[in-house]
PDB file of C-alpha atoms in Angstrom:
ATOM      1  CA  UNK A  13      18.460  14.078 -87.419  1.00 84.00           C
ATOM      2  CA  UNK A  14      21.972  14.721 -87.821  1.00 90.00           C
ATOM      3  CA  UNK A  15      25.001  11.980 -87.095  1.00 92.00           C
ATOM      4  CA  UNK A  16      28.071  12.865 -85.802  1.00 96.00           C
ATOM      5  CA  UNK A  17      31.196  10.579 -87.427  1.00 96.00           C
ATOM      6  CA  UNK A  18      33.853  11.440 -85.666  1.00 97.00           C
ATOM      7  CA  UNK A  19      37.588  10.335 -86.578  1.00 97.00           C
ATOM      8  CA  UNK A  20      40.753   9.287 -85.055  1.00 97.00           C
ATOM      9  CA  UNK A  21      42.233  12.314 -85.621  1.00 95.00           C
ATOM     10  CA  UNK A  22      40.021  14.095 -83.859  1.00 96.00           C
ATOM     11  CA  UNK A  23      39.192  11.395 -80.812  1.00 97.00           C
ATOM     12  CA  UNK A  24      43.363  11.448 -79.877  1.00 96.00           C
ATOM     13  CA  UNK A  25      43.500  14.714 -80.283  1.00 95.00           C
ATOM     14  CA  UNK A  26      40.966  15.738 -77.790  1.00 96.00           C
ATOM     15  CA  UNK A  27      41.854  12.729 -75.569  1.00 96.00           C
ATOM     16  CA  UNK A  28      45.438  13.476 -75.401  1.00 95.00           C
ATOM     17  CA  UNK A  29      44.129  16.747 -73.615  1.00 94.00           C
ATOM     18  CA  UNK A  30      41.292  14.746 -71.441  1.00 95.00           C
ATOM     19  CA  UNK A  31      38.410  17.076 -73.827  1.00 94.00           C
ATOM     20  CA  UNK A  32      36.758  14.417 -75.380  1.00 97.00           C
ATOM     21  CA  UNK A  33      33.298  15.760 -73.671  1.00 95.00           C
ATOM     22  CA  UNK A  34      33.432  19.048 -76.172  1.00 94.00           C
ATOM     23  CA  UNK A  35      31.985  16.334 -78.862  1.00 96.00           C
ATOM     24  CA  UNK A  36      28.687  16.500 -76.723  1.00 93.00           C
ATOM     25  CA  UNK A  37      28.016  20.174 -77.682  1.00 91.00           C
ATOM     26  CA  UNK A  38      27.254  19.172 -81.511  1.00 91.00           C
ATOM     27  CA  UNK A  39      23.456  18.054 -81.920  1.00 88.00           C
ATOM     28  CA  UNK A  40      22.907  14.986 -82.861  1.00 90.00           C
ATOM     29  CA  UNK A  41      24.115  11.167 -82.299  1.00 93.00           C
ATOM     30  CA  UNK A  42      27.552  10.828 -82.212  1.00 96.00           C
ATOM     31  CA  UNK A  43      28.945   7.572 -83.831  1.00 95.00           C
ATOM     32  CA  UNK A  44      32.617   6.484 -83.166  1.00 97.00           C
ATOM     33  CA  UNK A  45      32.589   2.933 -84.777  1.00 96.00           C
ATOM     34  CA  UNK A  46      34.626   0.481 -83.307  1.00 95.00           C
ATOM     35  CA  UNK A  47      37.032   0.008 -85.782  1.00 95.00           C
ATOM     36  CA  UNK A  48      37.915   3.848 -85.321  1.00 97.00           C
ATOM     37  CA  UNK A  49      38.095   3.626 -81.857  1.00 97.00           C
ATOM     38  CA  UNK A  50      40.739   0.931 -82.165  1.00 97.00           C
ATOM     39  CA  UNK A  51      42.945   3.739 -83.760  1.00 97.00           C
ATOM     40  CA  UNK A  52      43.220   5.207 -80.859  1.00 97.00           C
ATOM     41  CA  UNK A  53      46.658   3.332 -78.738  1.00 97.00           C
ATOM     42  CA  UNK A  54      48.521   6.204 -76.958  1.00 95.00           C
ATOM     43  CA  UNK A  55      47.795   7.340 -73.582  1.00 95.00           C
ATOM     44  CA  UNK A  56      46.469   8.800 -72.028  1.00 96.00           C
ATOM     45  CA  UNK A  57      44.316   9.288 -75.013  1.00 96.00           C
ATOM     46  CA  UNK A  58      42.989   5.643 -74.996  1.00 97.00           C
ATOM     47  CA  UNK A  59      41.551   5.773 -71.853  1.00 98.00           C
ATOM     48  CA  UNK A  60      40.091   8.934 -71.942  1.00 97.00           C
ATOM     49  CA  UNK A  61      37.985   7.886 -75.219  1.00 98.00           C
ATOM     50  CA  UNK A  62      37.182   4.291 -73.183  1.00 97.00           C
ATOM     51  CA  UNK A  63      35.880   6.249 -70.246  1.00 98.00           C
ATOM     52  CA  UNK A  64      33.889   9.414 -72.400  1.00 97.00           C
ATOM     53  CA  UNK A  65      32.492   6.310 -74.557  1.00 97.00           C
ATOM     54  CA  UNK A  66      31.284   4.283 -70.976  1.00 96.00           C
ATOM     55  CA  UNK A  67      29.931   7.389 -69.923  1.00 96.00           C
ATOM     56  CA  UNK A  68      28.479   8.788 -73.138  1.00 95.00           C
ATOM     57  CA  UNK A  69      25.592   7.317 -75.637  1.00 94.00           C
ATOM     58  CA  UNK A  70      27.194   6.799 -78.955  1.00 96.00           C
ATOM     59  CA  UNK A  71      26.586   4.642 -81.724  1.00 93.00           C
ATOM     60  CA  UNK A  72      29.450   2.728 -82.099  1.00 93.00           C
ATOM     61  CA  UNK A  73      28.361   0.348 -84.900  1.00 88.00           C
ATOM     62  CA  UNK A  74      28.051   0.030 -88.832  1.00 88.00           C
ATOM     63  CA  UNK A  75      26.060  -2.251 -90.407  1.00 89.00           C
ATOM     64  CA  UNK A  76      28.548  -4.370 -92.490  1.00 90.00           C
ATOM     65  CA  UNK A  77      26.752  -4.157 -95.714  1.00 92.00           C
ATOM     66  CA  UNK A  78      27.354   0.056 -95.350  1.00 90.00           C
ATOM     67  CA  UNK A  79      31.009  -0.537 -94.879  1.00 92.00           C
ATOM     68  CA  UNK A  80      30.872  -2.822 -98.088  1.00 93.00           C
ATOM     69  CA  UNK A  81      29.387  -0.237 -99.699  1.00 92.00           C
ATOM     70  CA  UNK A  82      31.639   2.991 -98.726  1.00 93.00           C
ATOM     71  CA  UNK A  83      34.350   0.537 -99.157  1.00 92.00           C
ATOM     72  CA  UNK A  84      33.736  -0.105-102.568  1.00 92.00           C
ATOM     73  CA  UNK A  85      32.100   3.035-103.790  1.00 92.00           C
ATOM     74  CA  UNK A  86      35.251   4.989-102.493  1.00 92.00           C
ATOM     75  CA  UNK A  87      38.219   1.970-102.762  1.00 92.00           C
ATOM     76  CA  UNK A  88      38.861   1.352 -99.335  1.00 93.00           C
ATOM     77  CA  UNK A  89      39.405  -1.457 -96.912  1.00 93.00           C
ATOM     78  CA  UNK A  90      35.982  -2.718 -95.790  1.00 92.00           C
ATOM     79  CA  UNK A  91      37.631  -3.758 -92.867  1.00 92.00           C
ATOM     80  CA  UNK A  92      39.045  -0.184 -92.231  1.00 94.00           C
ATOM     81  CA  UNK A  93      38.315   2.681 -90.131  1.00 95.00           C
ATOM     82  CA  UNK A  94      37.715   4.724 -93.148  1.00 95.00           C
ATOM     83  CA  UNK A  95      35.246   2.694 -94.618  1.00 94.00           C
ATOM     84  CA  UNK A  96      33.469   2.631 -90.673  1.00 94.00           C
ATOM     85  CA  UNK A  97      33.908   6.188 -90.224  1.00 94.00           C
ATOM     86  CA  UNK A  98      31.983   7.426 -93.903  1.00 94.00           C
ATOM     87  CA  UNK A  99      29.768   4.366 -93.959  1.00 91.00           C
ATOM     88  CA  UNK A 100      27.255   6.419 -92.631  1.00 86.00           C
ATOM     89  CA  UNK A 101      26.970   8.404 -95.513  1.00 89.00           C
ATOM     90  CA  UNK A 102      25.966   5.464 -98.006  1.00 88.00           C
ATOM     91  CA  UNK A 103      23.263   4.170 -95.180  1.00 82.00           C
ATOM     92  CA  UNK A 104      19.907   4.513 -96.780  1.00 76.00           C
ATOM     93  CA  UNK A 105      18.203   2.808 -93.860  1.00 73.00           C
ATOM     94  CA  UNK A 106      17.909   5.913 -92.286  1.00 67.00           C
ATOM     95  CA  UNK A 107      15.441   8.491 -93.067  1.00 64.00           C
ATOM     96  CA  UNK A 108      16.476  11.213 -95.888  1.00 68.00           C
ATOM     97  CA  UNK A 109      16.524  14.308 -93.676  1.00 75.00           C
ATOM     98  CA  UNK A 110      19.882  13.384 -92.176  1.00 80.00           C
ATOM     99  CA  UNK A 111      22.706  15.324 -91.959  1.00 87.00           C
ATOM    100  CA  UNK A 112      26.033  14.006 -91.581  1.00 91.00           C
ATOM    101  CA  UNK A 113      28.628  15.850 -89.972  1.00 94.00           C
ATOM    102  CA  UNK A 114      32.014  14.195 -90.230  1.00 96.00           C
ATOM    103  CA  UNK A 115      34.911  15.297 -87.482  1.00 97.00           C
ATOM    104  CA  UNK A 116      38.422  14.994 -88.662  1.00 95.00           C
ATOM    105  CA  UNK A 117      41.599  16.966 -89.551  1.00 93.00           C
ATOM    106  CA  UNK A 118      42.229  13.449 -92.055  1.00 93.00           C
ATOM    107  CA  UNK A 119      42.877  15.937 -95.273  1.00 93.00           C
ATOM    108  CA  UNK A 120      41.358  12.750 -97.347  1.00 92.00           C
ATOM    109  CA  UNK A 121      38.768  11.915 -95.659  1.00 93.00           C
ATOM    110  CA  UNK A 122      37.541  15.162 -95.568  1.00 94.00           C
ATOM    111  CA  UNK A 123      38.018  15.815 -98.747  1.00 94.00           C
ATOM    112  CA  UNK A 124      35.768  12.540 -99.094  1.00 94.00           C
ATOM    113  CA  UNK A 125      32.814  13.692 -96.988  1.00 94.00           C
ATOM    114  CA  UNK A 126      32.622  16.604 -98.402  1.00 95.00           C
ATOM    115  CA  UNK A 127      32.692  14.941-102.316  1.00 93.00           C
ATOM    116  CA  UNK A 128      29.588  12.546-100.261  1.00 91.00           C
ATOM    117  CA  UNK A 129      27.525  15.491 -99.323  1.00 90.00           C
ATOM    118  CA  UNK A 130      29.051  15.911 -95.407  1.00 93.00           C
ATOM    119  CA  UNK A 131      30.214  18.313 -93.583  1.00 94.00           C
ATOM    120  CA  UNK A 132      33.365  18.490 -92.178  1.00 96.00           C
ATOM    121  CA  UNK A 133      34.825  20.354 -89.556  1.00 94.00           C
ATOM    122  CA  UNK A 134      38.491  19.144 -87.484  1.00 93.00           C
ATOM    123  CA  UNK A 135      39.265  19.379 -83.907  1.00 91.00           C
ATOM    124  CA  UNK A 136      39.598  23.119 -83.514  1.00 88.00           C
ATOM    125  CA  UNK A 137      35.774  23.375 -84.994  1.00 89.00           C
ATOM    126  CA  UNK A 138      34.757  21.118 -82.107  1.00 92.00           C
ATOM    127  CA  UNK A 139      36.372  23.544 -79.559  1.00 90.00           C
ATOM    128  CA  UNK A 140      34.891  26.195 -81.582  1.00 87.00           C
ATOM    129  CA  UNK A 141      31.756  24.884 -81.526  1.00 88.00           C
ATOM    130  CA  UNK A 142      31.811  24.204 -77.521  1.00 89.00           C
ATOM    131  CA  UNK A 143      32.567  27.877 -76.967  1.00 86.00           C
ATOM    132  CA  UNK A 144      29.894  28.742 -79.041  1.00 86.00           C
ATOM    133  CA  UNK A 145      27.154  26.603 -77.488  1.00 83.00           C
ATOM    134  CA  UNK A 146      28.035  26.616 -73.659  1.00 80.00           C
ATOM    135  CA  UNK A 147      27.765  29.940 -72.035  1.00 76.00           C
ATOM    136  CA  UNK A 148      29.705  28.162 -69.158  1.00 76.00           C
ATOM    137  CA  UNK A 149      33.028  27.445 -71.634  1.00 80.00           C
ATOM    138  CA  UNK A 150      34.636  31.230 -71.984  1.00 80.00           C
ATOM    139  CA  UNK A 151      36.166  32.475 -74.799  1.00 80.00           C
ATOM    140  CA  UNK A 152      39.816  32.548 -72.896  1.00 84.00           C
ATOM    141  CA  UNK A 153      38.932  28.672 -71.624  1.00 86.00           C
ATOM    142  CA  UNK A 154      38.543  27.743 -75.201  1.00 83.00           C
ATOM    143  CA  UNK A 155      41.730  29.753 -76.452  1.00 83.00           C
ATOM    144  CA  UNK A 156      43.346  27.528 -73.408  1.00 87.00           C
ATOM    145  CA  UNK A 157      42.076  24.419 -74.903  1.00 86.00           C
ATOM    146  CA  UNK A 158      43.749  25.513 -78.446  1.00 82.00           C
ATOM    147  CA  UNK A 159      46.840  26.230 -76.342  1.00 81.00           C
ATOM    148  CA  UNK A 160      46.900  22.760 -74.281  1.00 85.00           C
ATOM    149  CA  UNK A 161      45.905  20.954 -78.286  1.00 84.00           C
ATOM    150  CA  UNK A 162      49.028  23.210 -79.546  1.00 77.00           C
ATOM    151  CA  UNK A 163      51.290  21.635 -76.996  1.00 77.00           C
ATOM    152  CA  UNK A 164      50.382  18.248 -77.308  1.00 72.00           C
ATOM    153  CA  UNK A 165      51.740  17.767 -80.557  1.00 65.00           C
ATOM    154  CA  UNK A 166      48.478  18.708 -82.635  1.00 63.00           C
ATOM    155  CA  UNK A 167      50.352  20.761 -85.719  1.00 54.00           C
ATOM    156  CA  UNK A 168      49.576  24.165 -86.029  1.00 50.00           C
ATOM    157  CA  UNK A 169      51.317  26.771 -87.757  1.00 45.00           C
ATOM    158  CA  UNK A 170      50.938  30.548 -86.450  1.00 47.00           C
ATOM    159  CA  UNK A 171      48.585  31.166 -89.293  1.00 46.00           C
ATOM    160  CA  UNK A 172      46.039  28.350 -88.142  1.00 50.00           C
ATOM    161  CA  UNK A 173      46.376  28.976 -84.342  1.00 49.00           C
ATOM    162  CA  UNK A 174      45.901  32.917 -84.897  1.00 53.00           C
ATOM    163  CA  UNK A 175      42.576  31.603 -87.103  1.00 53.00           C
ATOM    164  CA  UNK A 176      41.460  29.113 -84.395  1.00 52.00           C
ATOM    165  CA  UNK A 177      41.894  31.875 -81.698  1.00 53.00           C
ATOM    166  CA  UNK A 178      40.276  34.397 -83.460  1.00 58.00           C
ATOM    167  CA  UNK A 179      37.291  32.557 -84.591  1.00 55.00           C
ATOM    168  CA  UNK A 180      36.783  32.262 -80.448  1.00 50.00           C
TER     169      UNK A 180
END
């Protein structure tokens, strides 16, 4: 089974633009733990991730002992996001054939999942990967998306928007 992690970055992002419901296109169970969703303070972002998590299943828990361990295996805050958001990956309650998939533009913590066996993809992977999967979501829908994420604030430099457009 693969789990989902997805971080702050990525959950404003997407809910600054009201697109939080591209995260349903990855297989799997998502998990936004609570302490990551408590990142999330800016509107309309903050209301878009309340309503997509009322309306969605996700796993928004972490055992504490998981967080204890991510927290001290990789020096963090137990009390953190970070530690919420790659506890997942130290959770050997659940069977071996998992795959983690960890969702953030967080240059750290990616760099972190990845070191922990993850992958990682950001916020343009997610509209990527939408695009990809629904034959209703159009190629120029999805370069809109990029275009609607570029003028929200989400940094992109020509280089990286020409890449994110191209890959769709």
């Amino acid at each position: 089974m693969t789990f989902v992690h997805v971080g702050p970055t990525v959950l404003y992002d997407l809910g600054q633009i009201g697109e939080l419901d591209l995260l349903t296109y990855f297989d799997g169970a998502i998990v936004v733990p609570a302490a990551v969703r408590a990142q999330i303070t800016t509107e309309p972002a903050a209301t878009n991730l309340a309503q997509f998590l009322e309306e969605s299943t996700v796993i928004t828990s972490v055992r504490p002992e998981v967080r204890e361990q991510a927290a001290s295996a990789l020096g963090l805050d137990p009390d953190g996001y970070e530690a919420a958001l790659l506890g997942g990956l130290f959770d050997e309650s659940i069977d071996e054939d998992r795959t983690v998939l960890v969702l953030s533009d967080d240059r750290r913590l990616r760099a972190l999942a990845e070191g922990l066996g993850a992958s990682v993809t950001g916020t343009f992977g997610v509209v990527v990967r939408a695009a990809v999967e629904d034959k209703y979501l159009s190629a120029g829908q999805a370069k809109r998306i990029v275009s609607r994420l570029d003028h929200h604030g989400v940094q992109l430099t020509g280089q990286l928007k020409s890449a994110a457009i191209g890959e769709l």
